[in-house]
Short mmCIF file of C-alpha atoms in Angstrom, two decimals:
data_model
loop_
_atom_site.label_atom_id
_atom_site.label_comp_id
_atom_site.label_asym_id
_atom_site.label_seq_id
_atom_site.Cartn_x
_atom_site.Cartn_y
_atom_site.Cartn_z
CA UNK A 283 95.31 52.75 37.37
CA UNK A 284 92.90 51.91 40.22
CA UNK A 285 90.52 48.86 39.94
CA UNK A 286 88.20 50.78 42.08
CA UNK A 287 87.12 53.14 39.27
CA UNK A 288 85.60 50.29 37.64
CA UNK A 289 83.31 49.38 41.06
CA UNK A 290 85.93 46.76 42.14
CA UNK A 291 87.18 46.78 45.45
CA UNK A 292 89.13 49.97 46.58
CA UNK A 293 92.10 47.72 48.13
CA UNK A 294 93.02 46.25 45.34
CA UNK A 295 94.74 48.88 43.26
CA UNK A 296 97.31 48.85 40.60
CA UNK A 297 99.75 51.12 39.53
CA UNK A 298 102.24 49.05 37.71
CA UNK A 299 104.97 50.65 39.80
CA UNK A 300 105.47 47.79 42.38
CA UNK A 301 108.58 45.53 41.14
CA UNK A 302 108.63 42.18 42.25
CA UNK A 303 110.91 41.30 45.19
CA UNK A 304 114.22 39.26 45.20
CA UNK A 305 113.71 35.70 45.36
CA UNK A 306 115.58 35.98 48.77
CA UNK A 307 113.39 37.68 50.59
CA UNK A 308 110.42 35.24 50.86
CA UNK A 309 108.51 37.48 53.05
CA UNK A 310 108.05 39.83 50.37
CA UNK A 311 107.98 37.66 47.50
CA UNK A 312 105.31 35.61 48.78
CA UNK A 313 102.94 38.70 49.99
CA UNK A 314 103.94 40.24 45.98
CA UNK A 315 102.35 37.40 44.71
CA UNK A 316 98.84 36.93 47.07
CA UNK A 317 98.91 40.54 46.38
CA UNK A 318 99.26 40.04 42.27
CA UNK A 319 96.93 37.07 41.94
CA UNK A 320 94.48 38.60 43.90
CA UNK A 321 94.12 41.47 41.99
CA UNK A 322 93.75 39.00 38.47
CA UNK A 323 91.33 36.97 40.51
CA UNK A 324 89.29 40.27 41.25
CA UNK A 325 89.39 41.19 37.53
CA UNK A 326 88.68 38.18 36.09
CA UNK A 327 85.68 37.70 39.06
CA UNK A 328 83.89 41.05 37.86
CA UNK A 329 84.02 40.57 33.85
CA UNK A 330 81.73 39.21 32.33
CA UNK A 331 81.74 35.53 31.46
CA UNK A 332 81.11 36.33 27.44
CA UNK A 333 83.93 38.91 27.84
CA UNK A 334 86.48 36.65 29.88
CA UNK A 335 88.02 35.53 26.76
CA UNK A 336 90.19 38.76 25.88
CA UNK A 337 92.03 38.19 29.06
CA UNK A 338 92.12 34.43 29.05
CA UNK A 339 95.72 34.74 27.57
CA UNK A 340 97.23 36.91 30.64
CA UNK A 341 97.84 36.25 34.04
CA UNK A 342 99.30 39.80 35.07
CA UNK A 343 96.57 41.72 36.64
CA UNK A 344 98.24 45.10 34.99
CA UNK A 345 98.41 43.77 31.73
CA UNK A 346 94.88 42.44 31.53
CA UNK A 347 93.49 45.67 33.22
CA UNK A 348 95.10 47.40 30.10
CA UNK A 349 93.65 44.96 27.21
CA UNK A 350 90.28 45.47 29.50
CA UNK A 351 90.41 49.66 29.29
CA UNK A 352 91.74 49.44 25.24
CA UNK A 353 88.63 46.99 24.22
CA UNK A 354 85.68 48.64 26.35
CA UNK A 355 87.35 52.45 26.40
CA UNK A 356 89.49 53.39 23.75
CA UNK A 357 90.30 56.55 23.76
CA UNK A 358 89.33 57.24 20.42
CA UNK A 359 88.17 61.29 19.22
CA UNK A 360 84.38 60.34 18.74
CA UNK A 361 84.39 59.03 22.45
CA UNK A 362 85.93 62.10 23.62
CA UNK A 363 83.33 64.51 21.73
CA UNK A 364 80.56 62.68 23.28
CA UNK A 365 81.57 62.83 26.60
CA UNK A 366 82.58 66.73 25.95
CA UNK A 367 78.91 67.11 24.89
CA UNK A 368 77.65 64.92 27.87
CA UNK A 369 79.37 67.26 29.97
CA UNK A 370 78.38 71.06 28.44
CA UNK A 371 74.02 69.64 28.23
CA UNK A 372 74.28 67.81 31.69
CA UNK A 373 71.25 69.17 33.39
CA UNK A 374 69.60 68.97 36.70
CA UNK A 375 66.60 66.75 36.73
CA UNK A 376 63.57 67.69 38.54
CA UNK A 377 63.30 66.81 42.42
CA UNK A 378 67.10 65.95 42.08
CA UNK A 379 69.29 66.64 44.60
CA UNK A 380 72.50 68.95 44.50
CA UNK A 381 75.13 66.48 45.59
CA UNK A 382 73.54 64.08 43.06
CA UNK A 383 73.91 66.14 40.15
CA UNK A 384 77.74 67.14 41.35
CA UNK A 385 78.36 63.57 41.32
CA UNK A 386 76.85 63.23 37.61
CA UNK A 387 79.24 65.98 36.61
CA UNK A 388 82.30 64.84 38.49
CA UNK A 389 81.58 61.13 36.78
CA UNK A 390 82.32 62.89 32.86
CA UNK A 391 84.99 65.01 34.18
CA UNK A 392 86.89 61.76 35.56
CA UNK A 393 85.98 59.88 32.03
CA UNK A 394 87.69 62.90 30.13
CA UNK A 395 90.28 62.85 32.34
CA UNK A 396 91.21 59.34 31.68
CA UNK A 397 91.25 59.73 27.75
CA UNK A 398 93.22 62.60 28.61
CA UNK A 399 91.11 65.63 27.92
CA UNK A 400 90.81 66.82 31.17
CA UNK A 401 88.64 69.85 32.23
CA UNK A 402 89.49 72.84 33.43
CA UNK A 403 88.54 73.87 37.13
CA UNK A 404 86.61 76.82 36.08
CA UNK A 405 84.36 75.10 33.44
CA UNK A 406 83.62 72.91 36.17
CA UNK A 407 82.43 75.02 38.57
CA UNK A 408 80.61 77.15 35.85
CA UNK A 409 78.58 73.47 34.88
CA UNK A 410 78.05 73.12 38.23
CA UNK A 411 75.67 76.41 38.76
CA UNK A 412 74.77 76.98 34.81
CA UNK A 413 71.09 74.67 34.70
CA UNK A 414 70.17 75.08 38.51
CA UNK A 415 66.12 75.79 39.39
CA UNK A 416 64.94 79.63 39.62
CA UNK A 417 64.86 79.01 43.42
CA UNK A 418 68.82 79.47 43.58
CA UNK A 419 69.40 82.52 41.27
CA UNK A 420 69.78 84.21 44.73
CA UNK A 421 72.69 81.74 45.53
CA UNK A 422 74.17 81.90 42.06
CA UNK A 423 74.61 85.90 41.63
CA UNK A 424 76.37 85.87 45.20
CA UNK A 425 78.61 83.29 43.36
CA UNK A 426 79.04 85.16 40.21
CA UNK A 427 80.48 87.72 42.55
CA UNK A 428 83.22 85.83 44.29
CA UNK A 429 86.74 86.45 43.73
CA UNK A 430 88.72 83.45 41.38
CA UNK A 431 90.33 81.90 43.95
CA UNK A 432 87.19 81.05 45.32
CA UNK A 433 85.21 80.13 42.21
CA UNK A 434 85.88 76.57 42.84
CA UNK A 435 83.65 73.27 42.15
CA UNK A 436 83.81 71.99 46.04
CA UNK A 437 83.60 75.23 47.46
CA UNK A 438 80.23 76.26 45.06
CA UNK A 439 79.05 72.56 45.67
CA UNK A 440 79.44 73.58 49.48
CA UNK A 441 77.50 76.73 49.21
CA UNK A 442 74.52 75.54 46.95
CA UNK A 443 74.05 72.14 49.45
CA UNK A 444 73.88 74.63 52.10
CA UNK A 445 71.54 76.73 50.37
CA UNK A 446 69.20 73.75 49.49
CA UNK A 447 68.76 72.73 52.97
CA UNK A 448 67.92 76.33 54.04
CA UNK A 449 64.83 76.15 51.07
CA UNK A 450 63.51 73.04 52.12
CA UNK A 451 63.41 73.83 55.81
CA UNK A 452 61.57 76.72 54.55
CA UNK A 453 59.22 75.02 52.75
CA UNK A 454 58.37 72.81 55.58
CA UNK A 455 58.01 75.63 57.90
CA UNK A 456 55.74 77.43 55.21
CA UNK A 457 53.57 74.13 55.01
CA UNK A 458 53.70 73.73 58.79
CA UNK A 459 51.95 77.43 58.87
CA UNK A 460 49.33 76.99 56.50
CA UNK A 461 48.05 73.85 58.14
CA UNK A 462 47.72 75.58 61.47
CA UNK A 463 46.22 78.67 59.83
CA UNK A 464 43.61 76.09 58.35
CA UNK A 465 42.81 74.40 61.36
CA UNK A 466 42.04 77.81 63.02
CA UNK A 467 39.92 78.77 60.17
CA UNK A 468 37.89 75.82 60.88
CA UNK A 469 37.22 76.14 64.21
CA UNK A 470 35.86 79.17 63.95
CA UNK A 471 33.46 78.76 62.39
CA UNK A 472 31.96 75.81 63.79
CA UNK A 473 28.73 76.94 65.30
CA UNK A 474 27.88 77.10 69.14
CA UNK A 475 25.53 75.17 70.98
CA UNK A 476 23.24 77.63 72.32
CA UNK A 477 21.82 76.48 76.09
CA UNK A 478 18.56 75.65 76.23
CA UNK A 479 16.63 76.00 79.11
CA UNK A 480 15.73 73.53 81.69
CA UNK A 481 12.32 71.56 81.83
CA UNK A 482 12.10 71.97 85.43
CA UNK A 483 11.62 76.02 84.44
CA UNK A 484 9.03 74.93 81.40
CA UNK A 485 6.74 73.35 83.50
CA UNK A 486 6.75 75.35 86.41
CA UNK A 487 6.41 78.65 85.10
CA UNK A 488 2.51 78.94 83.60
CA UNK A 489 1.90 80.35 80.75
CA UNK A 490 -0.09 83.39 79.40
CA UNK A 491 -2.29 81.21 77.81
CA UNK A 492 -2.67 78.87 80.60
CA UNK A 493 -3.20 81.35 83.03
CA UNK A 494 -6.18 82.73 80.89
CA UNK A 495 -8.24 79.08 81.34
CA UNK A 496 -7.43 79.12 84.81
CA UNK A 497 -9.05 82.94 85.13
CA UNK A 498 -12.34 82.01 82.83
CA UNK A 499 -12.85 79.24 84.69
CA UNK A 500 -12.65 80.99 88.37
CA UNK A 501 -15.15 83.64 87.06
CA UNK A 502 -17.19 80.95 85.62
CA UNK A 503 -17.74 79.50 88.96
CA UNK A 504 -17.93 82.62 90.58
CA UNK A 505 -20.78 83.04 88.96
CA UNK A 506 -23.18 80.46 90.43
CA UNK A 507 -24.71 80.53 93.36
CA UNK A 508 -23.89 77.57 96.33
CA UNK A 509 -27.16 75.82 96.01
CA UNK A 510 -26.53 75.70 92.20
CA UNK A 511 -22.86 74.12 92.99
CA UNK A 512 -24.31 72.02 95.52
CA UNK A 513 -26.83 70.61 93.01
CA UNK A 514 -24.76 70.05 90.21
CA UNK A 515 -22.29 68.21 92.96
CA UNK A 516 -25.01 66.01 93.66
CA UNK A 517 -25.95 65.38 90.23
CA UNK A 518 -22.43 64.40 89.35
CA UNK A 519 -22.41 61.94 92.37
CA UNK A 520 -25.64 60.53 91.20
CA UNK A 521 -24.23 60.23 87.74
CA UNK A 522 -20.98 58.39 89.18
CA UNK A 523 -23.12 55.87 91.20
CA UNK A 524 -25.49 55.09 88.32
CA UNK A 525 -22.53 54.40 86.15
#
């Protein structure tokens, strides 16, 4: 009987095997009995205060382990069924991982094994793969296949965390390629600035309907004569110098 399986300290663990030591050897005796109340003190530490009176009465560590296991376990037939049942409908929850859900499963087998209906190796390893997610049939008929020495919980518990890293890699690598895909996608078809051209070039080169007015209006003083140009100069000048 280990303390440990109750979340108490692995060190201190009890068997009820150990006899106590001759009153001679001091040595011994002395490190027997740091050893023994040590163990009580660790016991009586992690019950609970309302519960501390069923072991108020003993001072051997084994002894009130035993009174501890009889009061909260018994190992009674309707306990058993339920942890039976526990066992065959323990499912896989969403999102959860593999070595989670082993550790669910190994937790019921231990419990049965303590009341003494332990379960066989091969139901074990057949709980282990029965409710997994669609994404590991491929996994699971490989398994099916193996030979019986091999159909065993570690070694399937080996295979399917193995196989759960390779589908979440990947996924990532999936998601990885669809964002890049994406961003191409997008910059395509973002549209180009088209080059426009330069003022410098606007300006300079006339235009056709520019370069009309500047024909009509050679031709229109192509027309006159010089005296009539050299009146209307002077008339202009007048105009100016009156104004």
């Amino acid at each position: 009987m280990c303390l440990n399986s109750s979340g108490l300290p692995r060190s201190y663990c009890i068997t009820g095997t150990e006899t106590k030591p001759e009153d001679e050897n001091y040595k011994a005796l002395r490190d027997f009995n740091s050893r023994k109340d040590k163990a009580y003190s660790t016991i009586h530490l992690n019950v609970s205060k309302a519960y501390r009176c069923v072991i108020d009465d003993i001072e051997d560590p084994v002894a009130a382990w035993k009174r501890l296991e009889e009061h909260f376990r018994p190992n009674s037939r309707a306990r058993v069924i339920g942890l039976t049942d526990d066992f065959f409908s323990c499912r896989i929850n969403p999102q959860e991982e593999i070595g989670i859900y082993a550790a669910r499963i190994r937790s019921i087998v231990d419990q049965l094994k303590d009341a003494g209906k332990p379960i066989s190796e091969w139901y074990q390893a057949f709980q282990l793969i029965r409710f997994l997610p669609p994404e590991f049939n491929g996994i699971v008929q490989y398994i099916y296949r193996w030979d019986n020495k091999e159909f065993k919980f570690d070694k399937i518990l080996q295979e399917l965390i193995a196989e759960e890293s390779r589908l979440k890699q990947s996924i990532k690598d999936q998601n990885e390629t669809c964002a890049f895909q994406s961003i191409e996608r997008n910059t395509s078809k973002t549209p180009r600035s088209k080059s426009k051209p330069s003022s410098y070039k606007k300006n300079t080169q006339p235009t056709r309907k520019n370069t009309k007015v500047i024909t009509l209006v050679f031709l229109v003083f192509s027309m006159k004569s010089p005296n009539t140009f050299i009146a209307e100069s002077n008339l202009s000048q007048d105009y100016e110098r009156d104004a």
